[in-house]
XYZ file of C-alpha atoms in Angstrom:
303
model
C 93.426 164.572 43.487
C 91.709 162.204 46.071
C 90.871 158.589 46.465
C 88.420 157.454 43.928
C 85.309 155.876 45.600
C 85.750 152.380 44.731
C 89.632 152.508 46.364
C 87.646 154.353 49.730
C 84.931 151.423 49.897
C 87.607 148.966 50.154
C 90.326 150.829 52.080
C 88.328 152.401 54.994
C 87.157 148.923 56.631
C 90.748 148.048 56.465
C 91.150 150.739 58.341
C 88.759 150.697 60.933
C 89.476 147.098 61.342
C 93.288 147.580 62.177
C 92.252 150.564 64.332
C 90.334 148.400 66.439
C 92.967 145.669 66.274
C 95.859 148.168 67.551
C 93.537 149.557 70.238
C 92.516 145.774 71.544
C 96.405 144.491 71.716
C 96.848 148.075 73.609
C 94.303 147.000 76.320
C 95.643 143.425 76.408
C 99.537 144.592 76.509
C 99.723 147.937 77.581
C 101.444 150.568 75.762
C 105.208 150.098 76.419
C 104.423 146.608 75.281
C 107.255 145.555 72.767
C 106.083 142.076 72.264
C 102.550 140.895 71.419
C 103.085 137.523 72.858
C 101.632 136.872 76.419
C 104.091 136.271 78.864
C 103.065 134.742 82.266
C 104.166 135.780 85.292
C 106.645 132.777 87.603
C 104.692 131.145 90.300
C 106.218 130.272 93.361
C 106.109 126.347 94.028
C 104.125 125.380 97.019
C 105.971 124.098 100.134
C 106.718 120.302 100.263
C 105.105 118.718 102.914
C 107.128 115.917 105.228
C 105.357 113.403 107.336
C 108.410 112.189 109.719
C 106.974 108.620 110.445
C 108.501 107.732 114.349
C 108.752 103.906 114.540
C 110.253 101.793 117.340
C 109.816 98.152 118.273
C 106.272 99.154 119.665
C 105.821 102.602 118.137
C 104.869 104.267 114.953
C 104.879 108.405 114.454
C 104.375 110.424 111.616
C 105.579 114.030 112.248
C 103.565 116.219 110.148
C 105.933 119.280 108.511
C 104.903 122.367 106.380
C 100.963 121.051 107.153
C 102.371 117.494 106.377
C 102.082 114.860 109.697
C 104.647 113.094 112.038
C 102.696 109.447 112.216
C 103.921 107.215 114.745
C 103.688 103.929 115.659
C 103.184 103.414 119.292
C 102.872 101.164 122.496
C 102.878 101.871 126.308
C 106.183 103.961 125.584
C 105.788 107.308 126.966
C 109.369 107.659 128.573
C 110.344 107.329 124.968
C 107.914 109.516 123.499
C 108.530 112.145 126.132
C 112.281 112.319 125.130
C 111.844 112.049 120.876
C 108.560 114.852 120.913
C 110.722 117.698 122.363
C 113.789 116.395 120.622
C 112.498 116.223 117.022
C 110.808 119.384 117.475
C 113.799 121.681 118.597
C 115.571 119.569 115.200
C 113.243 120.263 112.873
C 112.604 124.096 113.837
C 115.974 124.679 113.622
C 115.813 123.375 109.941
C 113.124 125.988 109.390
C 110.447 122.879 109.374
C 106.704 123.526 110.369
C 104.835 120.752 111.739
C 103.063 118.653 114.288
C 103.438 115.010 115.424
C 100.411 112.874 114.803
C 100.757 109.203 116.979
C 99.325 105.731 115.751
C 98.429 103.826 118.726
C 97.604 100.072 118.586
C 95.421 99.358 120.849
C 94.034 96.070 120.002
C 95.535 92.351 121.533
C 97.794 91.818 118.705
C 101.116 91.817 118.192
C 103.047 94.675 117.009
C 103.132 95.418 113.683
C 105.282 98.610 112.887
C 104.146 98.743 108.830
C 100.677 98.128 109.410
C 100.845 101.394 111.257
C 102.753 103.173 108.545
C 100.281 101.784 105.577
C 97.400 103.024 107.936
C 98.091 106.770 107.491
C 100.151 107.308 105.436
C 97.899 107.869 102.416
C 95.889 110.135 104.595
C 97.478 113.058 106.068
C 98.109 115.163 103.150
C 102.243 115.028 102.969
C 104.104 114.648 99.736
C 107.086 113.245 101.117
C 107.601 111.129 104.760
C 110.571 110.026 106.807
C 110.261 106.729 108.661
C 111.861 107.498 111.876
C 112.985 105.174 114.945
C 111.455 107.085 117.809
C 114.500 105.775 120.121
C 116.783 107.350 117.536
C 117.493 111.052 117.795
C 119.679 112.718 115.348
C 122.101 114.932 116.690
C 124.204 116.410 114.074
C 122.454 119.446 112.677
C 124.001 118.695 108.982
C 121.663 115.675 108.462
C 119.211 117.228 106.520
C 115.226 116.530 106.803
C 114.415 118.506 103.403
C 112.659 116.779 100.280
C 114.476 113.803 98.829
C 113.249 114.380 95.168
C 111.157 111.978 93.126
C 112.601 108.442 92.781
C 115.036 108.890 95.626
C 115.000 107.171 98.850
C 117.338 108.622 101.235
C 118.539 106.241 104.096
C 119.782 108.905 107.079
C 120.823 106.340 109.433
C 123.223 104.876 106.865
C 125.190 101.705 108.434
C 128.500 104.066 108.774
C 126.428 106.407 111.279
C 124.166 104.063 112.881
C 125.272 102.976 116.642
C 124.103 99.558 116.249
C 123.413 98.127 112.532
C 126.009 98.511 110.177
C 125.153 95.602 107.595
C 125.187 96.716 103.867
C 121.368 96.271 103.249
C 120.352 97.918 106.249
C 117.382 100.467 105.652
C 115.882 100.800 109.300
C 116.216 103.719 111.853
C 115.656 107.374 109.443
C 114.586 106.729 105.667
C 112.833 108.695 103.981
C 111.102 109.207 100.405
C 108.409 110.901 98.382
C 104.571 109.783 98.953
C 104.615 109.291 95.301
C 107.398 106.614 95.949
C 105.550 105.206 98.566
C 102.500 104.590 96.969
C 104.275 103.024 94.024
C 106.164 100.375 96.539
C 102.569 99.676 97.327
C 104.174 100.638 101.266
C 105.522 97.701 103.453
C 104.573 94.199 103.978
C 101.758 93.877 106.517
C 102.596 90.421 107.602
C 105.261 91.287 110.554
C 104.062 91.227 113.616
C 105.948 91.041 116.221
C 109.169 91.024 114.866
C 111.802 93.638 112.733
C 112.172 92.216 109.362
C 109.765 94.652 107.568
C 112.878 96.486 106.728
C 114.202 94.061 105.207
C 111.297 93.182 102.830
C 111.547 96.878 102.062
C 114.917 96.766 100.633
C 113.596 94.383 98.435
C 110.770 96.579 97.214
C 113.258 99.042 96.640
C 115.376 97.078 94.294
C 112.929 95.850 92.257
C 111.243 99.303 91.965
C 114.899 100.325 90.679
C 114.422 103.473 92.456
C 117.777 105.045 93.648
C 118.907 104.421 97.485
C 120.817 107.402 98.642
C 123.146 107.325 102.111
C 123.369 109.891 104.024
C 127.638 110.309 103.897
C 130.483 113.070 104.701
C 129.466 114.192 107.824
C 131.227 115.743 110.589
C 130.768 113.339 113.129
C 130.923 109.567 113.392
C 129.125 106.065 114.226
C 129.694 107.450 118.588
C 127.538 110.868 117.809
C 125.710 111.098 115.157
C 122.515 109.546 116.899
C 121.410 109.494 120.165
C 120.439 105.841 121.034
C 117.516 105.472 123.650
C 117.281 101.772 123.587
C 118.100 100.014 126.858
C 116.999 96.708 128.632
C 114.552 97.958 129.832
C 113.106 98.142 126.322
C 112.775 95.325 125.230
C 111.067 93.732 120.984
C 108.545 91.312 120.691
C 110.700 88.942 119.783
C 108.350 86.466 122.190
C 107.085 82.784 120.607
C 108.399 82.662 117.359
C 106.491 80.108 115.902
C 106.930 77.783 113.056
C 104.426 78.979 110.657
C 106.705 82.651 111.297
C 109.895 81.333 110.326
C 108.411 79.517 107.475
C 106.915 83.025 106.634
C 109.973 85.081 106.589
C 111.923 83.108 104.393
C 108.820 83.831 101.623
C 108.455 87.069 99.839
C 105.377 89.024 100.389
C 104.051 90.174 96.749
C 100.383 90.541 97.785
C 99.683 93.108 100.741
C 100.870 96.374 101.663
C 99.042 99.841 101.468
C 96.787 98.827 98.902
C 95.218 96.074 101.601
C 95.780 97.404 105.274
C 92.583 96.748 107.745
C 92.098 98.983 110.799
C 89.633 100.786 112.190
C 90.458 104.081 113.978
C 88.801 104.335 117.717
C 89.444 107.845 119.045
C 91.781 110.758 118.729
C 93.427 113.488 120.977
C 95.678 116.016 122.125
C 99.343 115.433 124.094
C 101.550 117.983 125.206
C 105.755 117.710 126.207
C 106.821 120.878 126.221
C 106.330 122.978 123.543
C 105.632 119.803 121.356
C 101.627 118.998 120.384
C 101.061 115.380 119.827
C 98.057 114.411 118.086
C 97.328 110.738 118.925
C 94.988 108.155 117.081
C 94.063 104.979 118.673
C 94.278 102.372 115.978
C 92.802 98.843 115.884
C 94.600 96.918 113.304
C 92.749 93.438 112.177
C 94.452 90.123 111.279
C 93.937 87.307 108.631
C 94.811 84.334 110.947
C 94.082 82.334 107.997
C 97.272 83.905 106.410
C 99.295 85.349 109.896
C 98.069 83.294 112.627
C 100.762 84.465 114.408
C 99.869 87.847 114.447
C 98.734 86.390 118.411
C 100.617 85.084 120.827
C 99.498 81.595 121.482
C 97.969 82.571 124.910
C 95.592 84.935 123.171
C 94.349 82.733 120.585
């Protein structure tokens, strides 16, 4: 006996409807499929990007790794620059690190002014984490480790038990590095140093009252005697030159106001060293002064 007509007009769109449904979640799933739900393949995460940021009393660097920058502050100190640009990059290859060095050059009559440098670029050259580097510092135990810090972590490398010269507890200068992110949120250093190395310092300060977590660099091999090569000599001497009164009344105040948020500069020109097998991409940078707020940012002959 066969389906009465009534039970055929209702049961064939059923029918035709699950027909089409089964063939559609064939074309979506293919037909080994034993789950309807969509899956989606893993993605590899894109490689983090290091700027390794060479600093010494009259330089700045940022060493640009895995298509991040090397930025470096810098000032008529080539027989330093020719020993740290060969160095770092035989260091960092050997870590499986890509990069290239990018130089910041003052070249204007002011003093010095190490963080000014750093704020300057380091928003700009695409990086997601940095390393503020000493360029008369050169690391030579090959466990120290140049890979990302994480989020919320600054890690001090030349920790006071390795350093060959500082070894105070709230040291932070010679190798630290941290995210972009962190950066950014520290609102970067204090532009009101010139001339002389207390930025660090300030820093620390930041850091603590950011309550983000300062990491040393610990448990290595080696010791305080070769851990680092030192470069500094006499011959190489700060800007320690005039301090005036209005800059010692200056350091003993925090500085809540500037940073990367209000660094002025201007860049001039750009090009291409070579030492060895390392490229150095220099930028001439003329950094501008409020001598209403850092009149000391000149020495008194130049004012």
């Amino acid at each position: 006996m066969g389906i009465p007509r009534v039970y055929q007009r209702v049961l064939l769109p059923i029918l035709l409807i699950n027909a089409l449904l089964f063939v559609y979640l064939l074309s979506v799933n293919g037909p080994f499929s034993e789950s309807y739900d969509y899956i989606p393949l893993p993605t590899a995460a894109p490689p983090h990007k290091l700027c390794v940021i060479g600093r010494n009393h009259d330089h700045l660097w940022f060493l640009k790794l895995i298509m991040g920058d090397v930025l470096v502050p810098f000032r008529d100190r080539d027989e330093e620059l020719s020993e740290f640009a060969p160095h770092i990059d035989k260091f960092l290859r050997e870590q499986g690190i890509e990069y290239y060095l990018l130089l910041m050059n003052q070249t204007d009559d002011l003093r010095f002014n190490r963080a000014s440098l750093i704020n300057a670029k380091s928003d700009r050259v695409g990086c997601d984490y940095m390393v503020m580097h000493d360029v008369d510092l050169l690391p030579l135990n090959s466990e120290i480790s140049y890979h990302f810090p994480g989020e919320g972590v600054i890690r001090h490398i030349s920790s006071p038990s390795y350093h060959p010269k500082y070894s105070y507890s709230k040291f932070i200068g010679g190798i630290l590095m941290l995210t972009m992110n962190d950066y950014k949120t520290l609102n970067g250093m204090s532009n009101k140093y010139w001339g002389w190395g207390l930025e660090d310092d300030e820093f620390f300060l930041r850091i603590k009252d950011a309550a983000l977590n300062l990491t040393r660099v610990e448990n290595l091999s080696s010791n305080r005697l070769n851990t680092f090569r030192h470069l500094h000599g006499p011959k190489r001497k700060r800007d320690y030159a005039v301090v005036t009164k209005e800059q010692k009344s200056m350091k003993k105040r925090r500085d809540y106001i500037s940073g990367l948020n209000n660094v002025s500069y201007n860049i001039t020109a750009r090009r291409i060293r070579s030492f060895g097998e390392a490229s150095v991409h220099v930028v001439d940078v003329q950094l501008f002064c409020d001598m209403s707020w850092t009149p000391y940012c000149k020495l008194p002959s130049h004012r």
